[in-house]
Structures are given as structure tokens and as C-alpha cells.
CSV table of C-alpha atoms and ligand atoms in Angstrom, one decimal:
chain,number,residue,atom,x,y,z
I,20,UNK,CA,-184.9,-188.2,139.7
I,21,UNK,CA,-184.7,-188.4,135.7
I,22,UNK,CA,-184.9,-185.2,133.5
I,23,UNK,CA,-185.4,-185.9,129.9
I,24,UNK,CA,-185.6,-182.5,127.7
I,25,UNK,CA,-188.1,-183.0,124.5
I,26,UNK,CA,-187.2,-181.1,121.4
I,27,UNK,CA,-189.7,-181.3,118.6
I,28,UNK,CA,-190.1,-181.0,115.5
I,29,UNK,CA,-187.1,-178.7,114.3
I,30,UNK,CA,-187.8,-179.2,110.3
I,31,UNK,CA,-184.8,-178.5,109.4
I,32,UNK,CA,-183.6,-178.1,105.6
I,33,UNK,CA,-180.1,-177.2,103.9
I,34,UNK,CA,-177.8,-174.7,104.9
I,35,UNK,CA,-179.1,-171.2,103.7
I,36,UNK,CA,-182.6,-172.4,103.0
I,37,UNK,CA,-185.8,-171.6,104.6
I,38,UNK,CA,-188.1,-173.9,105.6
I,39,UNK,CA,-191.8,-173.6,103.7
I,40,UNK,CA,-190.1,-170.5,102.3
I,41,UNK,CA,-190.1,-168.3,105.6
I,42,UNK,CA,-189.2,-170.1,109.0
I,43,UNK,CA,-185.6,-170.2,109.6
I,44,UNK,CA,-185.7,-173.2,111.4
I,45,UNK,CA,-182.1,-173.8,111.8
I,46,UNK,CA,-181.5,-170.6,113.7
I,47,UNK,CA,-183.9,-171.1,115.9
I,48,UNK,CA,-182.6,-174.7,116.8
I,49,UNK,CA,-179.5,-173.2,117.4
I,50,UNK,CA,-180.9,-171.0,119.6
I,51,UNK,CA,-182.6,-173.8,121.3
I,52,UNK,CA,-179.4,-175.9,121.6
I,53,UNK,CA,-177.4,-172.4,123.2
I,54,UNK,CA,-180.8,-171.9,125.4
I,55,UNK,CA,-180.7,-175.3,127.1
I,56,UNK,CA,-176.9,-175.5,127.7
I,57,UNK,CA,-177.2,-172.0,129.2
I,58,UNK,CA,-180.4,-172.7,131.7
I,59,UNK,CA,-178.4,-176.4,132.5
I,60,UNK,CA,-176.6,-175.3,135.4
I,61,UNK,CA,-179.9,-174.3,137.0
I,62,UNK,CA,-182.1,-177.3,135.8
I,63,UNK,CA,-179.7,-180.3,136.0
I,64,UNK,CA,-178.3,-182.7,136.1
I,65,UNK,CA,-180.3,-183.8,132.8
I,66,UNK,CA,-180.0,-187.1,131.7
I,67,UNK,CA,-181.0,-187.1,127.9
I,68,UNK,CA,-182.7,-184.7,125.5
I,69,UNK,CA,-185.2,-186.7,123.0
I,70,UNK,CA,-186.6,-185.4,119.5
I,71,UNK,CA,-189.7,-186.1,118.8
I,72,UNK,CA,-189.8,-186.2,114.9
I,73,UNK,CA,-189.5,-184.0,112.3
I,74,UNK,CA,-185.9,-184.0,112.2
I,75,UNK,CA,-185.6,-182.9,108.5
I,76,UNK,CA,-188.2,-180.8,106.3
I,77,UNK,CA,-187.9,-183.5,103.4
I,78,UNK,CA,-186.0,-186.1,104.8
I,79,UNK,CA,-182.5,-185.5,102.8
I,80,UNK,CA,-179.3,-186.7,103.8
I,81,UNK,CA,-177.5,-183.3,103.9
I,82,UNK,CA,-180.8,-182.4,105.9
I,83,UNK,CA,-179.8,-184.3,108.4
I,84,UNK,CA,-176.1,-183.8,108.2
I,85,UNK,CA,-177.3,-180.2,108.6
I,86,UNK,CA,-179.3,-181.3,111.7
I,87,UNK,CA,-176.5,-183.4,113.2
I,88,UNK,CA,-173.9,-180.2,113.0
I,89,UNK,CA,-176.5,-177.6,115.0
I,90,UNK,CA,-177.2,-180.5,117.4
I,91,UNK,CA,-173.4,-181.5,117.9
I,92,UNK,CA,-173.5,-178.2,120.3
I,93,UNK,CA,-175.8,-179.6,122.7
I,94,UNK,CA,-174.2,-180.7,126.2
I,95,UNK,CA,-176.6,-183.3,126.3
I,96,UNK,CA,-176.7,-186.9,124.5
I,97,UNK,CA,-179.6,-187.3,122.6
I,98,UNK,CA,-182.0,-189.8,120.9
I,99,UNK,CA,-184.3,-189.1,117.7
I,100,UNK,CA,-187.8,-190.7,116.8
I,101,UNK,CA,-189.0,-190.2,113.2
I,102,UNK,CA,-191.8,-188.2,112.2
I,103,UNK,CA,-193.5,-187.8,109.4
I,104,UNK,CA,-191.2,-185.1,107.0
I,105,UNK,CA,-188.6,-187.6,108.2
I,106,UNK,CA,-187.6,-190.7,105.7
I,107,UNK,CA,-186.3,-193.7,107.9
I,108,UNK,CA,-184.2,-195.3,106.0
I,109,UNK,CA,-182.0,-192.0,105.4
I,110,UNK,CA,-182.2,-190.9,109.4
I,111,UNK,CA,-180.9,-194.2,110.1
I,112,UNK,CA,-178.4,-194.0,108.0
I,113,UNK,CA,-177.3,-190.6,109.1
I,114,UNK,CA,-177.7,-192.1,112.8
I,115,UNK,CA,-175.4,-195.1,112.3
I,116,UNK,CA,-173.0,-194.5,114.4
I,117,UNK,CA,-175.2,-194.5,117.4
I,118,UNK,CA,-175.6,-197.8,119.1
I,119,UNK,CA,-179.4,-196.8,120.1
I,120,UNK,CA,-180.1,-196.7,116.3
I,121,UNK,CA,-181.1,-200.4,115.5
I,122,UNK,CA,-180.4,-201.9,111.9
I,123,UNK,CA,-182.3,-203.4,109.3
I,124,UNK,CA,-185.1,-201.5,107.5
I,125,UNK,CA,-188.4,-202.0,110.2
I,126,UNK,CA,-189.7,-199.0,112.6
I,127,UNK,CA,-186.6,-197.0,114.5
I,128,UNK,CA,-187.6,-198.2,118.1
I,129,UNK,CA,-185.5,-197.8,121.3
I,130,UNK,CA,-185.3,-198.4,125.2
I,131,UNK,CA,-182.8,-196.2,127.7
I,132,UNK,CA,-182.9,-197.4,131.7
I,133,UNK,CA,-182.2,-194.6,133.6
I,134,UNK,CA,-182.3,-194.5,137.3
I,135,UNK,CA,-185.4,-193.5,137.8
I,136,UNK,CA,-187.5,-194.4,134.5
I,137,UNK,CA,-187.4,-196.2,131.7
I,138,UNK,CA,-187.5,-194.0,128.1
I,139,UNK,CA,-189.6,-195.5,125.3
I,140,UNK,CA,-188.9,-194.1,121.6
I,141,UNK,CA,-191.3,-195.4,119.4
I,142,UNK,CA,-191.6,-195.3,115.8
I,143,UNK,CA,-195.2,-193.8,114.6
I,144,UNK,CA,-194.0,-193.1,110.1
I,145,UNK,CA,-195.6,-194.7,108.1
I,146,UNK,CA,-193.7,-194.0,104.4
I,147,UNK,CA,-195.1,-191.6,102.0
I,148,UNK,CA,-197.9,-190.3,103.8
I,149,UNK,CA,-198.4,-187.9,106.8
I,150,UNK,CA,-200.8,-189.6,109.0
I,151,UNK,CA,-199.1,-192.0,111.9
I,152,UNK,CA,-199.8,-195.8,112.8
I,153,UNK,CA,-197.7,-198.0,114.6
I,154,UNK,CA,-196.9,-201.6,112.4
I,155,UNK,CA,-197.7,-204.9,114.3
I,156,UNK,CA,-194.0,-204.9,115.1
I,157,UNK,CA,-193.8,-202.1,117.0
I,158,UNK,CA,-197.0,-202.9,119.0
I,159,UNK,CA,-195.5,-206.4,119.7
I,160,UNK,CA,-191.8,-204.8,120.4
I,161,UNK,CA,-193.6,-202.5,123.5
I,162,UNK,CA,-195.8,-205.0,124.5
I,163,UNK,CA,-192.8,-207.5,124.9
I,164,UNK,CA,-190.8,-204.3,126.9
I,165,UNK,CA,-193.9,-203.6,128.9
I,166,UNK,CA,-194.1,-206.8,130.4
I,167,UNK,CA,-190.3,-206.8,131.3
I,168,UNK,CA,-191.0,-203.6,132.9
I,169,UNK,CA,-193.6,-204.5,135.0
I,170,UNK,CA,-194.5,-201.3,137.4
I,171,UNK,CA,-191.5,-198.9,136.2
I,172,UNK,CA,-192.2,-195.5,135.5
I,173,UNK,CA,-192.2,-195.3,131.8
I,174,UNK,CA,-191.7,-192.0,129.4
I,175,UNK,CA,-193.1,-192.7,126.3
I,176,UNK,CA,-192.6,-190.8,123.1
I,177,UNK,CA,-193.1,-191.0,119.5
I,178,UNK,CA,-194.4,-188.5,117.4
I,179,UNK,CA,-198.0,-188.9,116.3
I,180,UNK,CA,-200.4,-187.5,118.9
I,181,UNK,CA,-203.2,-190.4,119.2
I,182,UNK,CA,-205.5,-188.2,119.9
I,183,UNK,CA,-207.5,-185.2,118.4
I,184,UNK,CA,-206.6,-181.7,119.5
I,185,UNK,CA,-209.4,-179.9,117.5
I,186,UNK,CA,-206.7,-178.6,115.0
I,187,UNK,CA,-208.6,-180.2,111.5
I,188,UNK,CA,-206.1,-180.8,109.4
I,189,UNK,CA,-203.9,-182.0,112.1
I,190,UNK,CA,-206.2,-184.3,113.6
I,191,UNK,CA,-206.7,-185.9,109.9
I,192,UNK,CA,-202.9,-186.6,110.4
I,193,UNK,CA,-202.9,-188.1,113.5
I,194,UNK,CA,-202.0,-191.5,114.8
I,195,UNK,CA,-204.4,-194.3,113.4
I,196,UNK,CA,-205.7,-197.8,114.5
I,197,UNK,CA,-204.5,-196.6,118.4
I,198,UNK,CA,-206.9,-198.6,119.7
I,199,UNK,CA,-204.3,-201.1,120.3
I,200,UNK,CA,-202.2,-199.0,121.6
I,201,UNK,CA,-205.3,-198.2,124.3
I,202,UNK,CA,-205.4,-201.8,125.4
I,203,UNK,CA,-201.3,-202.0,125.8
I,204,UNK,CA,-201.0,-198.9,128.1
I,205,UNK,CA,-204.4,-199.7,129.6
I,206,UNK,CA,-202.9,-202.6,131.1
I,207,UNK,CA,-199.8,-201.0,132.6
I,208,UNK,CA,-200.0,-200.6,136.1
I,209,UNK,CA,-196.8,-198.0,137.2
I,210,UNK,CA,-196.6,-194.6,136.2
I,211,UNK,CA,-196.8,-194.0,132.5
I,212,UNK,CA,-196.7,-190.3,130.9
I,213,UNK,CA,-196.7,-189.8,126.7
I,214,UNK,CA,-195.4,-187.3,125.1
I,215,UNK,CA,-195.9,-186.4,121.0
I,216,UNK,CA,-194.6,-183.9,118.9
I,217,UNK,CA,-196.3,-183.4,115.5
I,218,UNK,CA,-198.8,-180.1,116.3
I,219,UNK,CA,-196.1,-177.8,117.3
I,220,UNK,CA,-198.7,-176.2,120.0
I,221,UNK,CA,-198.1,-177.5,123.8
I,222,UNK,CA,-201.2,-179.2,125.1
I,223,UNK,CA,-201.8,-182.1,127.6
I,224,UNK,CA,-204.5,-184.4,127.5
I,225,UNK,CA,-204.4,-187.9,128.6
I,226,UNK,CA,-204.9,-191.5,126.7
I,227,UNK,CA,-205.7,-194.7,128.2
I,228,UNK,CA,-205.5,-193.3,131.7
I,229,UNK,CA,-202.3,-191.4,131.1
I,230,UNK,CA,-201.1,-187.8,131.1
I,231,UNK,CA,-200.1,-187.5,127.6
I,232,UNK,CA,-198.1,-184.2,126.6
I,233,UNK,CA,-197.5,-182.5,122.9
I,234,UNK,CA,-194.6,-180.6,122.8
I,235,UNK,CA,-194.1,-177.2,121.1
I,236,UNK,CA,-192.0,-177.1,117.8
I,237,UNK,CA,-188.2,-175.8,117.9
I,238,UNK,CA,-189.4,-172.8,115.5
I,239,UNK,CA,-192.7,-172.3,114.1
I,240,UNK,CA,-196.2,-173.6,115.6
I,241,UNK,CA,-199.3,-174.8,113.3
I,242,UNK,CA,-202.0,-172.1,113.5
I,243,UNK,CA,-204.1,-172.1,116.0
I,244,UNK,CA,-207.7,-172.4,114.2
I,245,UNK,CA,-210.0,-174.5,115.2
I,246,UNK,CA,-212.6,-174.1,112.3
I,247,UNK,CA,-213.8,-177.0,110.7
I,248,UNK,CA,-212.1,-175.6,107.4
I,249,UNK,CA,-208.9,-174.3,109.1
I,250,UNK,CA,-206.2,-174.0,106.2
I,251,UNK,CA,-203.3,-176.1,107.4
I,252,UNK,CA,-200.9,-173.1,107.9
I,253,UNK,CA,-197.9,-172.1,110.0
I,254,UNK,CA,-197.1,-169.3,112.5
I,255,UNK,CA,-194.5,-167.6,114.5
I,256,UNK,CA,-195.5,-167.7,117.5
I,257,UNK,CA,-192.6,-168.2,120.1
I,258,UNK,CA,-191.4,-171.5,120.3
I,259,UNK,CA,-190.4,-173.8,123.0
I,260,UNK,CA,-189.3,-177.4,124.5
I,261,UNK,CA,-190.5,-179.3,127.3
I,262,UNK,CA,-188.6,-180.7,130.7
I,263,UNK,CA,-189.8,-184.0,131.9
I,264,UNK,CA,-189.1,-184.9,135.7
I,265,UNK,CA,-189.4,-188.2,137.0
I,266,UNK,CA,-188.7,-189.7,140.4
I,267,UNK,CA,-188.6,-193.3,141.5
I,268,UNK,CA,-191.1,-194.1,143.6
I,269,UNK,CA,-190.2,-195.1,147.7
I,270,UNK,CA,-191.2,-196.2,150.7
I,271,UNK,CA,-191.8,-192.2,151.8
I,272,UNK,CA,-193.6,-191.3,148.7
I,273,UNK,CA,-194.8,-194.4,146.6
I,274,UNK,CA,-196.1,-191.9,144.0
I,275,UNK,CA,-193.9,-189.3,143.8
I,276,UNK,CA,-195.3,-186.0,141.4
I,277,UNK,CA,-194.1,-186.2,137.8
I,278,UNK,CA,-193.7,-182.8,136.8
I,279,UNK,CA,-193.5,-181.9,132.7
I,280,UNK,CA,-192.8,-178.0,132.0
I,281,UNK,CA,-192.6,-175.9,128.6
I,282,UNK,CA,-189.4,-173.9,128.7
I,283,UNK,CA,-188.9,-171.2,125.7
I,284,UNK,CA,-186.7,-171.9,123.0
I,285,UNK,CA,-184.7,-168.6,123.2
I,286,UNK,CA,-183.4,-166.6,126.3
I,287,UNK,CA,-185.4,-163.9,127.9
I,288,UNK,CA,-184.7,-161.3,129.9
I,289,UNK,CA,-184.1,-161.6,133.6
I,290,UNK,CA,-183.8,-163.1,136.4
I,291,UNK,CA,-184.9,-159.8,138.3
I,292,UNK,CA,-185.5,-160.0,142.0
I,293,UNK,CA,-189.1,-159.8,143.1
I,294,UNK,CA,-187.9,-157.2,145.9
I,295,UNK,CA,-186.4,-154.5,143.6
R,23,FE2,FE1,-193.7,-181.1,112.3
R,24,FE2,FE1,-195.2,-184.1,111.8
């Protein structure tokens, strides 16, 4: 079995700032960080937490510096994909030190084998602009991996949804030209599942035949209007992450249940017994 936590989306800016002016997005990524090493004991052993883009708020180096201190609490290692407040060239550099980050100036893209499943980071910026797309590289980087993989089960995340959720000003933001992406994971015969940050909401949908899973933001969510002229706005609505299970498939159960579960960002109160 393979647990990979998903954080999304944490925006976060300098020390004693506030993201978009009212979301105190560090804090609540703190809270996030205490939140999973407190609920470990129960829910491990995990193997890796990922964050799904949207590292930063503006992509600034002492935004990330900022990002790397709250983070260095977590009792888990963890990968980053960039999103699209992030600027790739300064989250590589602030990643450096990390052998999964690779080097040069193309699309941040990484592979981790675990024992159960193989974890796909993909790259989904595109610079200057908020929209997603994956560059030829990329596409030709999975479809290279895919091959080698043959029938592993796969967890694949980047941060672009490529799909609409019905959210307008989202969905104008979303990945483009996925098409080719369609016809890649089309073609993949073991278990594949998808998961995306960018909307800050939790939903599951699929694409090309696979469960494909948003994960809610670290701290704020986008509004949930679904108006063709919803303002692109920002609420407080409680936060989360999301646990990702996977089993290897065997002889006794060739298609073992992959189970992905929200989990809230903060602690609440209990456990209670049912009995009382
Ligand atoms: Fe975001
Ligand atoms: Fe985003």
C-alpha cells in the first residue's frame, strides 16, 4: 500500500503579509503541516506528501524561502509541481538542493517508484499567463515513462485541472490542448488516478477513463458560483488536503480499491465514542 498526502495551492507570500489582502495563508499552512503530523500515527505509514502548485502568491524568492521554513515542519518528505502564481525558474532555484528537482530551464517534471505505485509530477505553467498547457516536452517525457511503466498503477498530478468544473473564470484558466494528453492516458492499461489542484474546491470527475481528483486549497477556496458571469473571487470556507491510497495489485485481488479522501486542514474536535 502507498499513501501520498496532496497539499494544494497554499499561496503563500512574505512573512507578515496577507495574501489578496485578507487570507492568511501561511497560518493556515502551518496548521496544515501540525494537522497532518498530528493524524500520522493513525493514518500511516505515508510515503510522500505532493503540492500541487501554487507554492507562492507571486512567485518571489523570499516567497518561497517563506514556504520552505513552514514546510520544513512536516514529518513527511515532499515534492512540489508549479502552478500558475508560481515562476519556475525561481522555485527551482529555491528547490536546488533536492535531487528530484531537474536542472536546466524546461517544465519541472518528476518520477518517484514507490512500492506500490509509481508518482508522476508534471509540469502544467506556462510563463506569464494563468491558463495551463503542457509543452511537447513534457507530453513526450510521460509518454516515454508510460511506456516504461507498462500496467503500474500510476498517481498523476500537476496542477491544471483538464477539465471544466462549471466554475467560469476557472474553467477559462484551465489546462489547454489536453487532447493529447486524452490519447496518452487513453492508452494506458493499469490503474491510473489524476489529481489537480488550481480550483481550491474538492471535486472528482474522470478524464480519459480515469478518476481524476481536485484537491481543496491549504487556506481559502474560489467561490463557489456557477453563473456564467461569476466574479472570480475568494472565500473562507474551511480548507482541506487529500489522502491518496494505493495498493499493488495480486493474485487475491488483481484490482485492489484505490481510495482518495479529503481530510481538513485544521484539527477538530473529538474522537468521541459512538456509545457515550
Ligand atoms: Fe491557486
Ligand atoms: Fe492556480
Amino acid at each position: 500500500m502507498s499513501r501520498i498526502i496532496q497539499i494544494s495551492d497554499p499561496h503563500i507570500v512574505a512573512p507578515g503579509a496577507l495574501t489578496c489582502g485578507v487570507v492568511d495563508t501561511a497560518a493556515a499552512l502551518r496548521g496544515l503541516v501540525q494537522q497532518v503530523n498530528s493524524i500520522l500515527p493513525a493514518i500511516g505509514p505515508v510515503d510522500l506528501a505532493v503540492v500541487t502548485g501554487d507554492l507562492t502568491d507571486h512567485g518571489r524568492p523570499e516567497e518561497y524561502d517563506h514556504f520552505r521554513e513552514i514546510m520544513s515542519d512536516l514529518q513527511l518528505p515532499y515534492r512540489v509541481v508549479p502552478g500558475n502564481h508560481d515562476v519556475r525558474e525561481k522555485l527551482r532555484a529555491a528547490f536546488q538542493d533536492r535531487p528530484w528537482i531537474n536542472s536546466g530551464s524546461g517544465p519541472v517534471n518528476w518520477r518517484l517508484d514507490l512500492g506500490s505505485c509509481v508518482v508522476i509530477g508534471l509540469d502544467s505553467s506556462v510563463p506569464g499567463v494563468p491558463y495551463g498547457a503542457f509543452t511537447q516536452e513534457t507530453l513526450d517525457w510521460l509518454e516515454d515513462h508510460l511506456v516504461q511503466l507498462q500496467d503500474c498503477p500510476l498517481l498523476l498530478m500537476f496542477h491544471h485541472p483538464p477539465v471544466k468544473t462549471g466554475i467560469v473564470p476557472m474553467d477559462a484558466q484551465n489546462l489547454r490542448d489536453s487532447l493529447a494528453l486524452k490519447v496518452l492516458l487513453r492508452g494506458y492499461a493499469g490503474t491510473c488516478r489524476i489529481a489537480c489542484g488550481h480550483v481550491h474546491r474538492m471535486l472528482t470527475t474522470s478524464f480519459a477513463g480515469h478518476p481524476l481528483v481536485i484537491a481543496p486549497g491549504s487556506s481559502h477556496a474560489v467561490t463557489l458560483d456557477l453563473r456564467a458571469d461569476s466574479p472570480n473571487s475568494l472565500t473562507l470556507e474551511p480548507s482541506g488536503m487529500v489522502l491518496h491510497s494505493l495498493a499493488m495489485p495480486s493474485a487475491e485481488d488483481p484490482d485492489p480499491d484505490y481510495v482518495s479522501q479529503m481530510i481538513p486542514a485544521s484539527a477538530c474536535e473529538g474522537p468521541y465514542p459512538f456509545e457515550g
